[in-house]
PDB file of C-alpha atoms in Angstrom:
ATOM      1  CA  UNK A   1     103.025  71.477 128.556  1.00  0.00           C
ATOM      2  CA  UNK A   2     101.301  68.181 129.205  1.00  0.00           C
ATOM      3  CA  UNK A   3      97.514  68.181 128.980  1.00  0.00           C
ATOM      4  CA  UNK A   4      95.140  65.796 130.663  1.00  0.00           C
ATOM      5  CA  UNK A   5      91.638  64.605 129.717  1.00  0.00           C
ATOM      6  CA  UNK A   6      89.045  65.249 132.338  1.00  0.00           C
ATOM      7  CA  UNK A   7      86.057  63.059 133.197  1.00  0.00           C
ATOM      8  CA  UNK A   8      82.522  64.240 132.596  1.00  0.00           C
ATOM      9  CA  UNK A   9      80.470  65.511 135.530  1.00  0.00           C
ATOM     10  CA  UNK A  10      77.630  63.103 136.343  1.00  0.00           C
ATOM     11  CA  UNK A  11      75.159  65.963 136.400  1.00  0.00           C
ATOM     12  CA  UNK A  12      76.163  66.988 132.854  1.00  0.00           C
ATOM     13  CA  UNK A  13      75.686  63.562 131.239  1.00  0.00           C
ATOM     14  CA  UNK A  14      72.744  63.143 128.883  1.00  0.00           C
ATOM     15  CA  UNK A  15      71.999  59.459 128.406  1.00  0.00           C
ATOM     16  CA  UNK A  16      70.543  60.201 124.980  1.00  0.00           C
ATOM     17  CA  UNK A  17      74.004  61.216 123.873  1.00  0.00           C
ATOM     18  CA  UNK A  18      75.400  57.710 124.329  1.00  0.00           C
ATOM     19  CA  UNK A  19      76.419  56.298 120.941  1.00  0.00           C
ATOM     20  CA  UNK A  20      76.956  52.607 120.165  1.00  0.00           C
ATOM     21  CA  UNK A  21      79.861  52.420 117.726  1.00  0.00           C
ATOM     22  CA  UNK A  22      81.729  49.284 116.695  1.00  0.00           C
ATOM     23  CA  UNK A  23      80.295  45.809 117.227  1.00  0.00           C
ATOM     24  CA  UNK A  24      82.760  42.932 117.311  1.00  0.00           C
ATOM     25  CA  UNK A  25      81.960  39.274 117.741  1.00  0.00           C
ATOM     26  CA  UNK A  26      83.418  35.834 117.841  1.00  0.00           C
ATOM     27  CA  UNK A  27      81.888  32.412 118.497  1.00  0.00           C
ATOM     28  CA  UNK A  28      81.530  33.090 122.233  1.00  0.00           C
ATOM     29  CA  UNK A  29      81.066  36.784 122.732  1.00  0.00           C
ATOM     30  CA  UNK A  30      79.788  40.034 121.267  1.00  0.00           C
ATOM     31  CA  UNK A  31      81.189  43.406 122.315  1.00  0.00           C
ATOM     32  CA  UNK A  32      79.515  46.731 121.573  1.00  0.00           C
ATOM     33  CA  UNK A  33      81.781  49.738 122.177  1.00  0.00           C
ATOM     34  CA  UNK A  34      80.383  52.980 123.531  1.00  0.00           C
ATOM     35  CA  UNK A  35      81.135  56.646 122.905  1.00  0.00           C
ATOM     36  CA  UNK A  36      79.612  59.891 124.157  1.00  0.00           C
ATOM     37  CA  UNK A  37      78.546  62.740 121.914  1.00  0.00           C
ATOM     38  CA  UNK A  38      79.808  65.938 123.507  1.00  0.00           C
ATOM     39  CA  UNK A  39      79.254  69.132 121.440  1.00  0.00           C
ATOM     40  CA  UNK A  40      79.128  67.142 118.231  1.00  0.00           C
ATOM     41  CA  UNK A  41      82.393  65.421 119.132  1.00  0.00           C
ATOM     42  CA  UNK A  42      82.625  61.725 120.051  1.00  0.00           C
ATOM     43  CA  UNK A  43      84.660  61.099 123.194  1.00  0.00           C
ATOM     44  CA  UNK A  44      85.101  58.343 125.730  1.00  0.00           C
ATOM     45  CA  UNK A  45      82.404  58.298 128.434  1.00  0.00           C
ATOM     46  CA  UNK A  46      84.722  58.777 131.413  1.00  0.00           C
ATOM     47  CA  UNK A  47      83.300  59.454 134.913  1.00  0.00           C
ATOM     48  CA  UNK A  48      84.782  60.013 138.294  1.00  0.00           C
ATOM     49  CA  UNK A  49      83.618  58.239 141.480  1.00  0.00           C
ATOM     50  CA  UNK A  50      83.270  59.926 144.832  1.00  0.00           C
ATOM     51  CA  UNK A  51      85.548  58.856 147.677  1.00  0.00           C
ATOM     52  CA  UNK A  52      84.543  55.315 148.558  1.00  0.00           C
ATOM     53  CA  UNK A  53      85.804  52.932 151.210  1.00  0.00           C
ATOM     54  CA  UNK A  54      88.049  50.056 150.200  1.00  0.00           C
ATOM     55  CA  UNK A  55      88.277  47.081 152.523  1.00  0.00           C
ATOM     56  CA  UNK A  56      89.374  44.385 150.074  1.00  0.00           C
ATOM     57  CA  UNK A  57      92.443  43.070 148.372  1.00  0.00           C
ATOM     58  CA  UNK A  58      92.228  42.651 144.579  1.00  0.00           C
ATOM     59  CA  UNK A  59      91.735  39.039 143.428  1.00  0.00           C
ATOM     60  CA  UNK A  60      93.636  37.882 140.351  1.00  0.00           C
ATOM     61  CA  UNK A  61      91.422  36.421 137.623  1.00  0.00           C
ATOM     62  CA  UNK A  62      93.360  35.435 134.516  1.00  0.00           C
ATOM     63  CA  UNK A  63      94.781  38.574 132.916  1.00  0.00           C
ATOM     64  CA  UNK A  64      93.066  41.014 135.301  1.00  0.00           C
ATOM     65  CA  UNK A  65      92.261  41.554 139.002  1.00  0.00           C
ATOM     66  CA  UNK A  66      88.769  41.964 140.506  1.00  0.00           C
ATOM     67  CA  UNK A  67      88.300  44.580 143.220  1.00  0.00           C
ATOM     68  CA  UNK A  68      84.919  44.837 144.988  1.00  0.00           C
ATOM     69  CA  UNK A  69      84.351  48.411 146.212  1.00  0.00           C
ATOM     70  CA  UNK A  70      81.441  49.045 148.580  1.00  0.00           C
ATOM     71  CA  UNK A  71      79.081  51.885 147.794  1.00  0.00           C
ATOM     72  CA  UNK A  72      79.919  53.583 151.078  1.00  0.00           C
ATOM     73  CA  UNK A  73      81.929  56.738 151.281  1.00  0.00           C
ATOM     74  CA  UNK A  74      82.823  60.040 152.863  1.00  0.00           C
ATOM     75  CA  UNK A  75      79.842  62.065 151.642  1.00  0.00           C
ATOM     76  CA  UNK A  76      76.393  60.524 151.478  1.00  0.00           C
ATOM     77  CA  UNK A  77      75.082  63.000 148.920  1.00  0.00           C
ATOM     78  CA  UNK A  78      77.926  62.292 146.492  1.00  0.00           C
ATOM     79  CA  UNK A  79      77.627  58.519 146.893  1.00  0.00           C
ATOM     80  CA  UNK A  80      73.862  58.713 146.355  1.00  0.00           C
ATOM     81  CA  UNK A  81      74.393  60.694 143.140  1.00  0.00           C
ATOM     82  CA  UNK A  82      76.833  58.087 141.899  1.00  0.00           C
ATOM     83  CA  UNK A  83      74.542  55.185 142.697  1.00  0.00           C
ATOM     84  CA  UNK A  84      71.626  56.918 140.994  1.00  0.00           C
ATOM     85  CA  UNK A  85      73.726  57.445 137.863  1.00  0.00           C
ATOM     86  CA  UNK A  86      74.666  53.741 137.728  1.00  0.00           C
ATOM     87  CA  UNK A  87      71.053  52.670 138.105  1.00  0.00           C
ATOM     88  CA  UNK A  88      69.962  54.993 135.330  1.00  0.00           C
ATOM     89  CA  UNK A  89      72.773  53.699 133.132  1.00  0.00           C
ATOM     90  CA  UNK A  90      71.480  50.168 133.699  1.00  0.00           C
ATOM     91  CA  UNK A  91      68.003  51.253 132.644  1.00  0.00           C
ATOM     92  CA  UNK A  92      69.327  52.988 129.559  1.00  0.00           C
ATOM     93  CA  UNK A  93      71.241  49.890 128.362  1.00  0.00           C
ATOM     94  CA  UNK A  94      68.259  47.546 128.977  1.00  0.00           C
ATOM     95  CA  UNK A  95      65.955  49.878 127.074  1.00  0.00           C
ATOM     96  CA  UNK A  96      68.393  50.121 124.132  1.00  0.00           C
ATOM     97  CA  UNK A  97      68.940  46.348 124.181  1.00  0.00           C
ATOM     98  CA  UNK A  98      65.251  45.799 123.459  1.00  0.00           C
ATOM     99  CA  UNK A  99      65.340  48.265 120.610  1.00  0.00           C
ATOM    100  CA  UNK A 100      68.533  46.758 119.066  1.00  0.00           C
ATOM    101  CA  UNK A 101      67.854  43.179 119.991  1.00  0.00           C
ATOM    102  CA  UNK A 102      67.993  41.811 116.442  1.00  0.00           C
ATOM    103  CA  UNK A 103      71.392  43.352 115.851  1.00  0.00           C
ATOM    104  CA  UNK A 104      72.958  42.813 119.276  1.00  0.00           C
ATOM    105  CA  UNK A 105      71.786  39.296 119.994  1.00  0.00           C
ATOM    106  CA  UNK A 106      71.775  37.755 116.533  1.00  0.00           C
ATOM    107  CA  UNK A 107      74.559  35.296 117.495  1.00  0.00           C
ATOM    108  CA  UNK A 108      72.586  33.936 120.440  1.00  0.00           C
ATOM    109  CA  UNK A 109      69.555  31.742 119.866  1.00  0.00           C
ATOM    110  CA  UNK A 110      67.327  32.846 122.758  1.00  0.00           C
ATOM    111  CA  UNK A 111      64.135  34.780 123.413  1.00  0.00           C
ATOM    112  CA  UNK A 112      65.423  36.438 126.562  1.00  0.00           C
ATOM    113  CA  UNK A 113      68.732  37.486 128.043  1.00  0.00           C
ATOM    114  CA  UNK A 114      69.790  38.064 131.623  1.00  0.00           C
ATOM    115  CA  UNK A 115      71.271  41.448 132.518  1.00  0.00           C
ATOM    116  CA  UNK A 116      74.031  41.954 135.083  1.00  0.00           C
ATOM    117  CA  UNK A 117      73.424  45.090 137.063  1.00  0.00           C
ATOM    118  CA  UNK A 118      76.427  47.354 137.842  1.00  0.00           C
ATOM    119  CA  UNK A 119      75.604  47.469 141.551  1.00  0.00           C
ATOM    120  CA  UNK A 120      75.861  43.996 143.040  1.00  0.00           C
ATOM    121  CA  UNK A 121      74.645  42.759 146.422  1.00  0.00           C
ATOM    122  CA  UNK A 122      77.234  42.237 149.115  1.00  0.00           C
ATOM    123  CA  UNK A 123      77.620  39.305 151.477  1.00  0.00           C
ATOM    124  CA  UNK A 124      78.824  41.809 154.109  1.00  0.00           C
ATOM    125  CA  UNK A 125      75.772  43.088 155.979  1.00  0.00           C
ATOM    126  CA  UNK A 126      77.568  46.379 156.638  1.00  0.00           C
ATOM    127  CA  UNK A 127      77.254  47.230 152.982  1.00  0.00           C
ATOM    128  CA  UNK A 128      73.564  46.661 152.314  1.00  0.00           C
ATOM    129  CA  UNK A 129      73.692  49.289 149.583  1.00  0.00           C
ATOM    130  CA  UNK A 130      75.843  47.008 147.426  1.00  0.00           C
ATOM    131  CA  UNK A 131      79.251  46.991 145.790  1.00  0.00           C
ATOM    132  CA  UNK A 132      80.785  47.853 142.418  1.00  0.00           C
ATOM    133  CA  UNK A 133      83.233  45.354 140.928  1.00  0.00           C
ATOM    134  CA  UNK A 134      86.044  46.885 138.903  1.00  0.00           C
ATOM    135  CA  UNK A 135      88.525  44.928 136.846  1.00  0.00           C
ATOM    136  CA  UNK A 136      92.066  46.145 137.111  1.00  0.00           C
ATOM    137  CA  UNK A 137      93.839  45.553 133.803  1.00  0.00           C
ATOM    138  CA  UNK A 138      97.500  44.959 133.038  1.00  0.00           C
ATOM    139  CA  UNK A 139      98.389  43.700 129.555  1.00  0.00           C
ATOM    140  CA  UNK A 140     100.274  44.750 126.417  1.00  0.00           C
ATOM    141  CA  UNK A 141      97.481  47.027 125.210  1.00  0.00           C
ATOM    142  CA  UNK A 142      96.410  48.750 128.375  1.00  0.00           C
ATOM    143  CA  UNK A 143      97.054  48.896 132.089  1.00  0.00           C
ATOM    144  CA  UNK A 144      95.127  50.579 134.886  1.00  0.00           C
ATOM    145  CA  UNK A 145      97.177  53.255 136.655  1.00  0.00           C
ATOM    146  CA  UNK A 146      97.166  52.666 140.423  1.00  0.00           C
ATOM    147  CA  UNK A 147      98.383  55.466 142.707  1.00  0.00           C
ATOM    148  CA  UNK A 148      98.866  56.253 146.367  1.00  0.00           C
ATOM    149  CA  UNK A 149      97.523  59.676 147.441  1.00  0.00           C
ATOM    150  CA  UNK A 150      97.098  60.683 143.784  1.00  0.00           C
ATOM    151  CA  UNK A 151     100.907  60.969 143.459  1.00  0.00           C
ATOM    152  CA  UNK A 152     102.959  57.812 143.592  1.00  0.00           C
ATOM    153  CA  UNK A 153     102.359  54.926 141.213  1.00  0.00           C
ATOM    154  CA  UNK A 154     102.158  51.529 142.936  1.00  0.00           C
ATOM    155  CA  UNK A 155     101.724  47.939 141.906  1.00  0.00           C
ATOM    156  CA  UNK A 156      98.351  46.266 142.100  1.00  0.00           C
ATOM    157  CA  UNK A 157      99.809  43.984 144.827  1.00  0.00           C
ATOM    158  CA  UNK A 158     100.505  47.085 146.925  1.00  0.00           C
ATOM    159  CA  UNK A 159      96.885  48.305 147.093  1.00  0.00           C
ATOM    160  CA  UNK A 160      96.149  49.127 150.758  1.00  0.00           C
ATOM    161  CA  UNK A 161      93.116  47.752 152.499  1.00  0.00           C
ATOM    162  CA  UNK A 162      91.182  50.131 154.793  1.00  0.00           C
ATOM    163  CA  UNK A 163      91.690  53.110 152.501  1.00  0.00           C
ATOM    164  CA  UNK A 164      89.635  55.709 150.647  1.00  0.00           C
ATOM    165  CA  UNK A 165      89.557  55.239 146.931  1.00  0.00           C
ATOM    166  CA  UNK A 166      88.706  57.479 143.976  1.00  0.00           C
ATOM    167  CA  UNK A 167      88.467  56.184 140.416  1.00  0.00           C
ATOM    168  CA  UNK A 168      88.285  57.532 136.894  1.00  0.00           C
ATOM    169  CA  UNK A 169      86.307  54.920 134.947  1.00  0.00           C
ATOM    170  CA  UNK A 170      85.293  54.662 131.303  1.00  0.00           C
ATOM    171  CA  UNK A 171      81.881  53.271 130.504  1.00  0.00           C
ATOM    172  CA  UNK A 172      83.652  51.297 127.800  1.00  0.00           C
ATOM    173  CA  UNK A 173      81.430  48.628 126.222  1.00  0.00           C
ATOM    174  CA  UNK A 174      78.507  46.212 126.478  1.00  0.00           C
ATOM    175  CA  UNK A 175      79.477  42.539 126.632  1.00  0.00           C
ATOM    176  CA  UNK A 176      77.120  39.751 125.522  1.00  0.00           C
ATOM    177  CA  UNK A 177      77.585  35.999 125.897  1.00  0.00           C
ATOM    178  CA  UNK A 178      75.334  32.964 126.201  1.00  0.00           C
ATOM    179  CA  UNK A 179      74.757  33.680 129.880  1.00  0.00           C
ATOM    180  CA  UNK A 180      73.585  37.264 129.458  1.00  0.00           C
ATOM    181  CA  UNK A 181      74.919  40.794 129.015  1.00  0.00           C
ATOM    182  CA  UNK A 182      76.107  43.791 130.969  1.00  0.00           C
ATOM    183  CA  UNK A 183      78.290  46.910 131.015  1.00  0.00           C
ATOM    184  CA  UNK A 184      82.107  46.812 131.181  1.00  0.00           C
ATOM    185  CA  UNK A 185      83.505  49.616 133.330  1.00  0.00           C
ATOM    186  CA  UNK A 186      87.162  50.204 132.394  1.00  0.00           C
ATOM    187  CA  UNK A 187      89.176  51.663 135.296  1.00  0.00           C
ATOM    188  CA  UNK A 188      91.667  54.132 133.903  1.00  0.00           C
ATOM    189  CA  UNK A 189      93.056  55.707 137.123  1.00  0.00           C
ATOM    190  CA  UNK A 190      92.607  54.576 140.708  1.00  0.00           C
ATOM    191  CA  UNK A 191      94.030  56.446 143.701  1.00  0.00           C
ATOM    192  CA  UNK A 192      94.076  55.080 147.239  1.00  0.00           C
ATOM    193  CA  UNK A 193      94.453  57.150 150.416  1.00  0.00           C
ATOM    194  CA  UNK A 194      95.099  54.993 153.491  1.00  0.00           C
ATOM    195  CA  UNK A 195      92.870  55.745 156.472  1.00  0.00           C
ATOM    196  CA  UNK A 196      95.017  56.958 159.351  1.00  0.00           C
ATOM    197  CA  UNK A 197      94.384  55.197 162.656  1.00  0.00           C
ATOM    198  CA  UNK A 198      95.446  56.891 165.924  1.00  0.00           C
ATOM    199  CA  UNK A 199      97.592  54.437 167.813  1.00  0.00           C
ATOM    200  CA  UNK A 200      98.443  54.798 171.467  1.00  0.00           C
ATOM    201  CA  UNK A 201     100.356  52.827 174.092  1.00  0.00           C
ATOM    202  CA  UNK A 202     100.370  53.108 177.880  1.00  0.00           C
ATOM    203  CA  UNK A 203     103.254  55.035 179.437  1.00  0.00           C
ATOM    204  CA  UNK A 204     105.175  53.445 182.233  1.00  0.00           C
ATOM    205  CA  UNK A 205     104.389  54.956 185.560  1.00  0.00           C
ATOM    206  CA  UNK A 206     105.962  54.426 189.020  1.00  0.00           C
ATOM    207  CA  UNK A 207     102.461  54.342 190.495  1.00  0.00           C
ATOM    208  CA  UNK A 208     102.094  50.907 188.821  1.00  0.00           C
ATOM    209  CA  UNK A 209     104.668  49.552 191.258  1.00  0.00           C
ATOM    210  CA  UNK A 210     102.775  50.890 194.215  1.00  0.00           C
ATOM    211  CA  UNK A 211      99.487  49.498 192.924  1.00  0.00           C
ATOM    212  CA  UNK A 212     101.122  46.058 192.543  1.00  0.00           C
ATOM    213  CA  UNK A 213     101.544  45.816 196.364  1.00  0.00           C
ATOM    214  CA  UNK A 214      98.324  44.299 197.689  1.00  0.00           C
ATOM    215  CA  UNK A 215      97.279  46.125 200.874  1.00  0.00           C
ATOM    216  CA  UNK A 216      95.136  43.275 202.249  1.00  0.00           C
ATOM    217  CA  UNK A 217      96.254  43.916 205.855  1.00  0.00           C
ATOM    218  CA  UNK A 218      94.697  47.372 206.033  1.00  0.00           C
ATOM    219  CA  UNK A 219      92.172  45.938 208.476  1.00  0.00           C
ATOM    220  CA  UNK A 220      94.893  46.066 211.193  1.00  0.00           C
ATOM    221  CA  UNK A 221      95.256  49.828 210.847  1.00  0.00           C
ATOM    222  CA  UNK A 222      91.508  50.306 210.622  1.00  0.00           C
ATOM    223  CA  UNK A 223      90.995  48.325 213.807  1.00  0.00           C
ATOM    224  CA  UNK A 224      93.695  50.331 215.568  1.00  0.00           C
ATOM    225  CA  UNK A 225      92.263  53.628 214.523  1.00  0.00           C
ATOM    226  CA  UNK A 226      88.818  52.512 215.529  1.00  0.00           C
ATOM    227  CA  UNK A 227      90.062  51.677 219.029  1.00  0.00           C
ATOM    228  CA  UNK A 228      91.813  55.019 219.435  1.00  0.00           C
ATOM    229  CA  UNK A 229      88.778  57.004 218.363  1.00  0.00           C
ATOM    230  CA  UNK A 230      86.159  54.969 220.131  1.00  0.00           C
ATOM    231  CA  UNK A 231      85.737  57.513 222.931  1.00  0.00           C
ATOM    232  CA  UNK A 232      85.756  60.529 220.681  1.00  0.00           C
ATOM    233  CA  UNK A 233      82.426  61.853 219.482  1.00  0.00           C
ATOM    234  CA  UNK A 234      83.591  63.278 216.101  1.00  0.00           C
ATOM    235  CA  UNK A 235      81.597  64.280 213.091  1.00  0.00           C
ATOM    236  CA  UNK A 236      82.390  62.209 210.028  1.00  0.00           C
ATOM    237  CA  UNK A 237      81.690  62.847 206.360  1.00  0.00           C
ATOM    238  CA  UNK A 238      81.109  60.227 203.714  1.00  0.00           C
ATOM    239  CA  UNK A 239      82.845  60.848 200.415  1.00  0.00           C
ATOM    240  CA  UNK A 240      80.892  59.239 197.621  1.00  0.00           C
ATOM    241  CA  UNK A 241      82.926  58.204 194.631  1.00  0.00           C
ATOM    242  CA  UNK A 242      81.072  58.266 191.387  1.00  0.00           C
ATOM    243  CA  UNK A 243      82.415  56.301 188.424  1.00  0.00           C
ATOM    244  CA  UNK A 244      81.614  57.810 185.107  1.00  0.00           C
ATOM    245  CA  UNK A 245      80.669  55.329 182.424  1.00  0.00           C
ATOM    246  CA  UNK A 246      81.460  55.994 178.798  1.00  0.00           C
ATOM    247  CA  UNK A 247      79.772  53.857 176.136  1.00  0.00           C
ATOM    248  CA  UNK A 248      81.983  53.436 173.129  1.00  0.00           C
ATOM    249  CA  UNK A 249      80.597  52.297 169.813  1.00  0.00           C
ATOM    250  CA  UNK A 250      83.349  50.080 168.538  1.00  0.00           C
ATOM    251  CA  UNK A 251      81.877  49.756 165.105  1.00  0.00           C
ATOM    252  CA  UNK A 252      83.208  52.007 162.396  1.00  0.00           C
ATOM    253  CA  UNK A 253      80.507  54.214 160.910  1.00  0.00           C
ATOM    254  CA  UNK A 254      80.590  55.499 157.372  1.00  0.00           C
ATOM    255  CA  UNK A 255      78.143  57.504 155.322  1.00  0.00           C
ATOM    256  CA  UNK A 256      76.265  55.316 152.851  1.00  0.00           C
ATOM    257  CA  UNK A 257      74.028  55.538 149.886  1.00  0.00           C
ATOM    258  CA  UNK A 258      70.658  54.298 148.881  1.00  0.00           C
ATOM    259  CA  UNK A 259      70.417  52.869 145.382  1.00  0.00           C
ATOM    260  CA  UNK A 260      67.451  54.459 143.640  1.00  0.00           C
ATOM    261  CA  UNK A 261      65.269  52.257 141.486  1.00  0.00           C
ATOM    262  CA  UNK A 262      67.578  49.312 142.049  1.00  0.00           C
ATOM    263  CA  UNK A 263      65.968  46.041 140.977  1.00  0.00           C
ATOM    264  CA  UNK A 264      65.806  43.348 143.662  1.00  0.00           C
ATOM    265  CA  UNK A 265      67.728  40.361 142.565  1.00  0.00           C
ATOM    266  CA  UNK A 266      70.524  37.985 143.463  1.00  0.00           C
ATOM    267  CA  UNK A 267      73.926  38.421 141.885  1.00  0.00           C
ATOM    268  CA  UNK A 268      75.726  35.582 140.270  1.00  0.00           C
ATOM    269  CA  UNK A 269      79.443  35.189 140.069  1.00  0.00           C
ATOM    270  CA  UNK A 270      81.410  36.521 137.112  1.00  0.00           C
ATOM    271  CA  UNK A 271      82.846  34.268 134.453  1.00  0.00           C
ATOM    272  CA  UNK A 272      85.866  35.434 132.523  1.00  0.00           C
ATOM    273  CA  UNK A 273      86.267  34.696 128.851  1.00  0.00           C
ATOM    274  CA  UNK A 274      89.478  35.669 127.132  1.00  0.00           C
ATOM    275  CA  UNK A 275      88.675  35.262 123.437  1.00  0.00           C
ATOM    276  CA  UNK A 276      90.555  37.798 121.334  1.00  0.00           C
ATOM    277  CA  UNK A 277      92.573  40.963 121.711  1.00  0.00           C
ATOM    278  CA  UNK A 278      89.543  43.269 121.389  1.00  0.00           C
ATOM    279  CA  UNK A 279      87.433  41.395 123.853  1.00  0.00           C
ATOM    280  CA  UNK A 280      90.030  40.341 126.458  1.00  0.00           C
ATOM    281  CA  UNK A 281      88.989  42.684 129.268  1.00  0.00           C
ATOM    282  CA  UNK A 282      85.220  42.702 128.903  1.00  0.00           C
ATOM    283  CA  UNK A 283      83.269  41.507 131.887  1.00  0.00           C
ATOM    284  CA  UNK A 284      81.501  38.164 131.327  1.00  0.00           C
ATOM    285  CA  UNK A 285      79.286  37.934 134.376  1.00  0.00           C
ATOM    286  CA  UNK A 286      76.423  35.563 135.071  1.00  0.00           C
ATOM    287  CA  UNK A 287      73.538  38.001 135.196  1.00  0.00           C
ATOM    288  CA  UNK A 288      70.570  38.874 137.256  1.00  0.00           C
ATOM    289  CA  UNK A 289      67.561  40.346 135.531  1.00  0.00           C
ATOM    290  CA  UNK A 290      65.625  38.775 132.700  1.00  0.00           C
ATOM    291  CA  UNK A 291      65.162  41.060 129.693  1.00  0.00           C
ATOM    292  CA  UNK A 292      62.727  39.965 127.030  1.00  0.00           C
ATOM    293  CA  UNK A 293      64.144  40.726 123.627  1.00  0.00           C
TER     294      UNK A 293
END
């Protein structure tokens, strides 16, 4: 019987149990791989996201694809918990970077390094809570599994826009280059569930043909009736027609999250460096926050 690894619950993760294992470097980059100590056993730090909204197509960048996922989802509470976790993870890495600065940054002649936060700002005003950029990988060593409805495997080029997305992500490594440092989130499994839109069309009705005949000569009949009834003293009743108005909010509303303790900053664009087999898929992003080391 096939067994599957399961991600850790966010509420069960103790940041003090994060272990920095192997450090690999070349002339352009340093990569520090992470593990998690779980009951005296080292395992991958894999987490699961809540259901988030996907409105973008992946963009190919060298040997991977970038997909920007807004921090907006089905359940506000779950999205808030996820955003809080990511912010605390940022703080943990920045703190440990100061402690390990002589070891981590020895290949870079600088007194301070910029840190790229996991949650980035979005140009889309609808997503003021930010986005998370994941890198979909497909090479000889590893490829991200992409599914539809958690069942059918699909190609990266078949990812549907306007869908709900859940991801299993490994907090895989810390990347460092001359521009700064940050965390590489390695997407292991991504499942998309297209959002169903109710589509209607008008039915054909014979009344339409009647309505198409313009009755502009009704005044003739009105005048005739008025003449016939001129001598009659009849009671008349006025029928008042009231048109109901219905205001429709055309904008799509989603639950959203607030990013706790998020540092205010502007996000720079990512730069991809493909240096060696071990470092190929590590995010090289121009960072945001200055960290004195």
